Amino acid sequence: MTLDELNRMDAPAAATELYCCCGSLRWVEGLLDRRPFRSVDALLQCADEVWWSLAEHDWMEAFTHHPRIGDIESLKKKFADTARWAASEQASVQEASEAILRALADGNREYEQRFGFIFIVCATGKTAEDLLAHLQSRLNNPHATELGVAAGEQAKITRLRLLKLLETSSH
């Protein structure tokens, strides 16, 4: 898909595409309201501006649209719309040892109990060991700090997915 095609799509079709990039309805609505975008950079800037203007509950909504790091089965079932992207983002986890997968599962449970949302990290380019280290290093953050870190990671993921949307759909 080209940027021009995204700009010209009717709102429901564009919303479906954007929702695959970030699972916050208010974020999608904010981007739809700002179309047309004059460039990819303008789209990315608007995506960031809208994201950082949202409330905590909007961030939490977006977080629920991600599989747990290392939970390959949920990628296949619950997250079918974004599985192609999430699977490549978490590619290194598919080759991780059983010990690393267990540690990720345990860390995910501890993280969710502590913060009330899943561990969000931009996994692209990171090994399973890197992801586990990120998870463990963030467990001691104060809640407000961790919410901001997770929101920043979501913003990175969204940016990458917007670029993939424009890149992969154009071939």
mmCIF file of C-alpha atoms in Angstrom:
data_model
loop_
_atom_site.group_PDB
_atom_site.id
_atom_site.type_symbol
_atom_site.label_atom_id
_atom_site.label_comp_id
_atom_site.label_asym_id
_atom_site.label_seq_id
_atom_site.Cartn_x
_atom_site.Cartn_y
_atom_site.Cartn_z
ATOM 1 C CA MET A 1 0.000 0.000 0.000
ATOM 2 C CA THR A 2 1.208 3.484 -0.707
ATOM 3 C CA LEU A 3 0.688 6.496 1.491
ATOM 4 C CA ASP A 4 -1.615 7.893 -1.177
ATOM 5 C CA GLU A 5 -3.727 4.738 -1.021
ATOM 6 C CA LEU A 6 -3.951 4.997 2.763
ATOM 7 C CA ASN A 7 -4.973 8.640 2.425
ATOM 8 C CA ARG A 8 -7.698 7.809 -0.130
ATOM 9 C CA MET A 9 -9.190 4.760 1.638
ATOM 10 C CA ASP A 10 -12.627 5.135 3.113
ATOM 11 C CA ALA A 11 -12.532 5.557 6.885
ATOM 12 C CA PRO A 12 -13.591 1.993 7.836
ATOM 13 C CA ALA A 13 -10.959 0.402 5.578
ATOM 14 C CA ALA A 14 -8.231 2.767 6.771
ATOM 15 C CA ALA A 15 -9.277 2.172 10.385
ATOM 16 C CA THR A 16 -8.878 -1.583 9.912
ATOM 17 C CA GLU A 17 -5.349 -1.116 8.565
ATOM 18 C CA LEU A 18 -4.336 1.352 11.274
ATOM 19 C CA TYR A 19 -5.837 -0.787 14.041
ATOM 20 C CA CYS A 20 -3.387 -3.554 13.085
ATOM 21 C CA CYS A 21 -0.584 -1.087 13.818
ATOM 22 C CA CYS A 22 -1.903 0.038 17.206
ATOM 23 C CA GLY A 23 -4.878 -1.416 19.072
ATOM 24 C CA SER A 24 -6.164 1.842 20.543
ATOM 25 C CA LEU A 25 -9.429 3.040 19.010
ATOM 26 C CA ARG A 26 -8.762 6.653 20.002
ATOM 27 C CA TRP A 27 -5.330 6.466 18.338
ATOM 28 C CA VAL A 28 -6.927 5.166 15.143
ATOM 29 C CA GLU A 29 -9.593 7.877 15.259
ATOM 30 C CA GLY A 30 -6.929 10.522 15.833
ATOM 31 C CA LEU A 31 -5.002 9.417 12.768
ATOM 32 C CA LEU A 32 -8.122 9.219 10.628
ATOM 33 C CA ASP A 33 -8.951 12.807 11.626
ATOM 34 C CA ARG A 34 -5.514 13.996 10.494
ATOM 35 C CA ARG A 35 -5.562 12.488 7.017
ATOM 36 C CA PRO A 36 -4.347 13.135 4.404
ATOM 37 C CA PHE A 37 -0.688 12.818 5.341
ATOM 38 C CA ARG A 38 1.716 14.703 3.075
ATOM 39 C CA SER A 39 4.569 12.252 3.676
ATOM 40 C CA VAL A 40 5.503 9.103 5.574
ATOM 41 C CA ASP A 41 7.419 11.301 8.025
ATOM 42 C CA ALA A 42 4.259 13.349 8.601
ATOM 43 C CA LEU A 43 2.310 10.138 9.234
ATOM 44 C CA LEU A 44 4.902 8.957 11.759
ATOM 45 C CA GLN A 45 4.933 12.345 13.474
ATOM 46 C CA CYS A 46 1.142 12.366 13.722
ATOM 47 C CA ALA A 47 1.185 8.802 15.043
ATOM 48 C CA ASP A 48 3.518 9.881 17.843
ATOM 49 C CA GLU A 49 1.597 13.082 18.601
ATOM 50 C CA VAL A 50 -1.711 11.251 18.844
ATOM 51 C CA TRP A 51 -0.186 8.426 20.918
ATOM 52 C CA TRP A 52 1.357 10.739 23.493
ATOM 53 C CA SER A 53 -1.884 12.769 23.769
ATOM 54 C CA LEU A 54 -3.911 9.721 24.816
ATOM 55 C CA ALA A 55 -4.989 8.758 28.314
ATOM 56 C CA GLU A 56 -3.675 5.795 30.279
ATOM 57 C CA HIS A 57 -6.763 3.702 29.516
ATOM 58 C CA ASP A 58 -6.092 4.154 25.776
ATOM 59 C CA TRP A 59 -2.540 2.886 26.273
ATOM 60 C CA MET A 60 -3.868 -0.088 28.232
ATOM 61 C CA GLU A 61 -6.275 -0.846 25.397
ATOM 62 C CA ALA A 62 -3.362 -0.928 22.953
ATOM 63 C CA PHE A 63 -1.346 -3.168 25.278
ATOM 64 C CA THR A 64 -4.101 -5.796 25.242
ATOM 65 C CA HIS A 65 -3.550 -6.221 21.497
ATOM 66 C CA HIS A 66 -0.149 -7.817 21.990
ATOM 67 C CA PRO A 67 0.736 -11.400 22.748
ATOM 68 C CA ARG A 68 2.972 -12.078 25.714
ATOM 69 C CA ILE A 69 6.631 -12.211 24.771
ATOM 70 C CA GLY A 70 7.390 -15.856 24.135
ATOM 71 C CA ASP A 71 3.754 -16.998 23.921
ATOM 72 C CA ILE A 72 3.858 -18.356 20.374
ATOM 73 C CA GLU A 73 0.509 -20.172 20.677
ATOM 74 C CA SER A 74 -1.383 -16.962 21.459
ATOM 75 C CA LEU A 75 0.185 -15.409 18.370
ATOM 76 C CA LYS A 76 -1.513 -18.037 16.251
ATOM 77 C CA LYS A 77 -4.910 -17.923 17.965
ATOM 78 C CA LYS A 78 -5.852 -14.609 19.540
ATOM 79 C CA PHE A 79 -3.705 -12.275 17.483
ATOM 80 C CA ALA A 80 -4.363 -13.542 13.960
ATOM 81 C CA ASP A 81 -4.686 -10.010 12.494
ATOM 82 C CA THR A 82 -1.198 -8.997 13.597
ATOM 83 C CA ALA A 83 0.399 -12.424 13.906
ATOM 84 C CA ARG A 84 2.486 -11.971 10.761
ATOM 85 C CA TRP A 85 4.135 -8.909 12.275
ATOM 86 C CA ALA A 86 4.272 -10.078 15.889
ATOM 87 C CA ALA A 87 5.790 -13.398 14.868
ATOM 88 C CA SER A 88 8.609 -11.699 12.985
ATOM 89 C CA GLU A 89 9.057 -9.227 15.835
ATOM 90 C CA GLN A 90 9.473 -12.148 18.244
ATOM 91 C CA ALA A 91 11.330 -14.435 15.825
ATOM 92 C CA SER A 92 14.248 -15.039 18.185
ATOM 93 C CA VAL A 93 11.936 -16.403 20.871
ATOM 94 C CA GLN A 94 10.888 -19.274 18.617
ATOM 95 C CA GLU A 95 14.441 -20.609 18.817
ATOM 96 C CA ALA A 96 14.945 -20.004 22.540
ATOM 97 C CA SER A 97 15.814 -22.778 24.964
ATOM 98 C CA GLU A 98 13.178 -24.270 27.213
ATOM 99 C CA ALA A 99 14.854 -22.581 30.207
ATOM 100 C CA ILE A 100 14.605 -19.128 28.595
ATOM 101 C CA LEU A 101 10.976 -19.733 27.611
ATOM 102 C CA ARG A 102 10.155 -20.781 31.183
ATOM 103 C CA ALA A 103 11.942 -17.724 32.576
ATOM 104 C CA LEU A 104 10.014 -15.483 30.157
ATOM 105 C CA ALA A 105 6.720 -17.085 31.178
ATOM 106 C CA ASP A 106 7.531 -16.674 34.889
ATOM 107 C CA GLY A 107 8.722 -13.096 34.342
ATOM 108 C CA ASN A 108 5.603 -12.244 32.352
ATOM 109 C CA ARG A 109 3.381 -13.489 35.181
ATOM 110 C CA GLU A 110 5.341 -11.518 37.783
ATOM 111 C CA TYR A 111 5.284 -8.398 35.600
ATOM 112 C CA GLU A 112 1.519 -8.605 35.025
ATOM 113 C CA GLN A 113 0.859 -9.096 38.737
ATOM 114 C CA ARG A 114 3.038 -6.113 39.590
ATOM 115 C CA PHE A 115 1.882 -3.659 36.924
ATOM 116 C CA GLY A 116 -1.546 -4.869 35.772
ATOM 117 C CA PHE A 117 -0.640 -5.101 32.082
ATOM 118 C CA ILE A 118 1.540 -7.303 29.909
ATOM 119 C CA PHE A 119 5.226 -6.667 29.364
ATOM 120 C CA ILE A 120 5.500 -4.466 26.269
ATOM 121 C CA VAL A 121 8.836 -4.264 24.500
ATOM 122 C CA CYS A 122 9.833 -3.567 20.919
ATOM 123 C CA ALA A 123 11.225 -7.051 20.302
ATOM 124 C CA THR A 124 12.485 -6.469 16.766
ATOM 125 C CA GLY A 125 16.169 -7.324 16.544
ATOM 126 C CA LYS A 126 16.404 -8.593 20.125
ATOM 127 C CA THR A 127 17.337 -12.122 21.143
ATOM 128 C CA ALA A 128 15.242 -14.076 23.616
ATOM 129 C CA GLU A 129 17.983 -13.497 26.165
ATOM 130 C CA ASP A 130 17.835 -9.734 25.487
ATOM 131 C CA LEU A 131 14.073 -9.770 25.987
ATOM 132 C CA LEU A 132 14.412 -11.637 29.271
ATOM 133 C CA ALA A 133 17.049 -9.146 30.453
ATOM 134 C CA HIS A 134 14.742 -6.222 29.551
ATOM 135 C CA LEU A 135 11.878 -7.866 31.386
ATOM 136 C CA GLN A 136 13.931 -8.522 34.504
ATOM 137 C CA SER A 137 15.463 -5.035 34.525
ATOM 138 C CA ARG A 138 12.049 -3.385 34.377
ATOM 139 C CA LEU A 139 10.409 -5.393 37.164
ATOM 140 C CA ASN A 140 11.662 -3.015 39.856
ATOM 141 C CA ASN A 141 10.463 0.174 38.177
ATOM 142 C CA PRO A 142 7.838 2.238 39.974
ATOM 143 C CA HIS A 143 4.422 1.821 38.317
ATOM 144 C CA ALA A 144 4.338 5.302 36.758
ATOM 145 C CA THR A 145 7.849 4.893 35.369
ATOM 146 C CA GLU A 146 7.039 1.497 33.910
ATOM 147 C CA LEU A 147 3.822 2.734 32.330
ATOM 148 C CA GLY A 148 5.842 5.428 30.548
ATOM 149 C CA VAL A 149 8.480 2.912 29.442
ATOM 150 C CA ALA A 150 5.789 0.540 28.129
ATOM 151 C CA ALA A 151 4.063 3.406 26.297
ATOM 152 C CA GLY A 152 7.397 4.322 24.688
ATOM 153 C CA GLU A 153 7.888 0.725 23.576
ATOM 154 C CA GLN A 154 4.356 0.699 22.122
ATOM 155 C CA ALA A 155 5.187 3.874 20.188
ATOM 156 C CA LYS A 156 8.248 2.144 18.690
ATOM 157 C CA ILE A 157 6.193 -0.911 17.746
ATOM 158 C CA THR A 158 3.516 1.254 16.164
ATOM 159 C CA ARG A 159 6.095 3.153 14.115
ATOM 160 C CA LEU A 160 7.594 -0.101 12.810
ATOM 161 C CA ARG A 161 4.174 -1.500 11.973
ATOM 162 C CA LEU A 162 3.172 1.636 10.092
ATOM 163 C CA LEU A 163 6.320 1.305 8.013
ATOM 164 C CA LYS A 164 5.592 -2.399 7.433
ATOM 165 C CA LEU A 165 2.015 -1.556 6.418
ATOM 166 C CA LEU A 166 3.260 0.764 3.719
ATOM 167 C CA GLU A 167 6.161 -1.493 2.733
ATOM 168 C CA THR A 168 4.625 -4.956 2.680
ATOM 169 C CA SER A 169 1.338 -4.003 1.109
ATOM 170 C CA SER A 170 3.001 -2.320 -1.842
ATOM 171 C CA HIS A 171 4.501 -5.523 -3.274
#
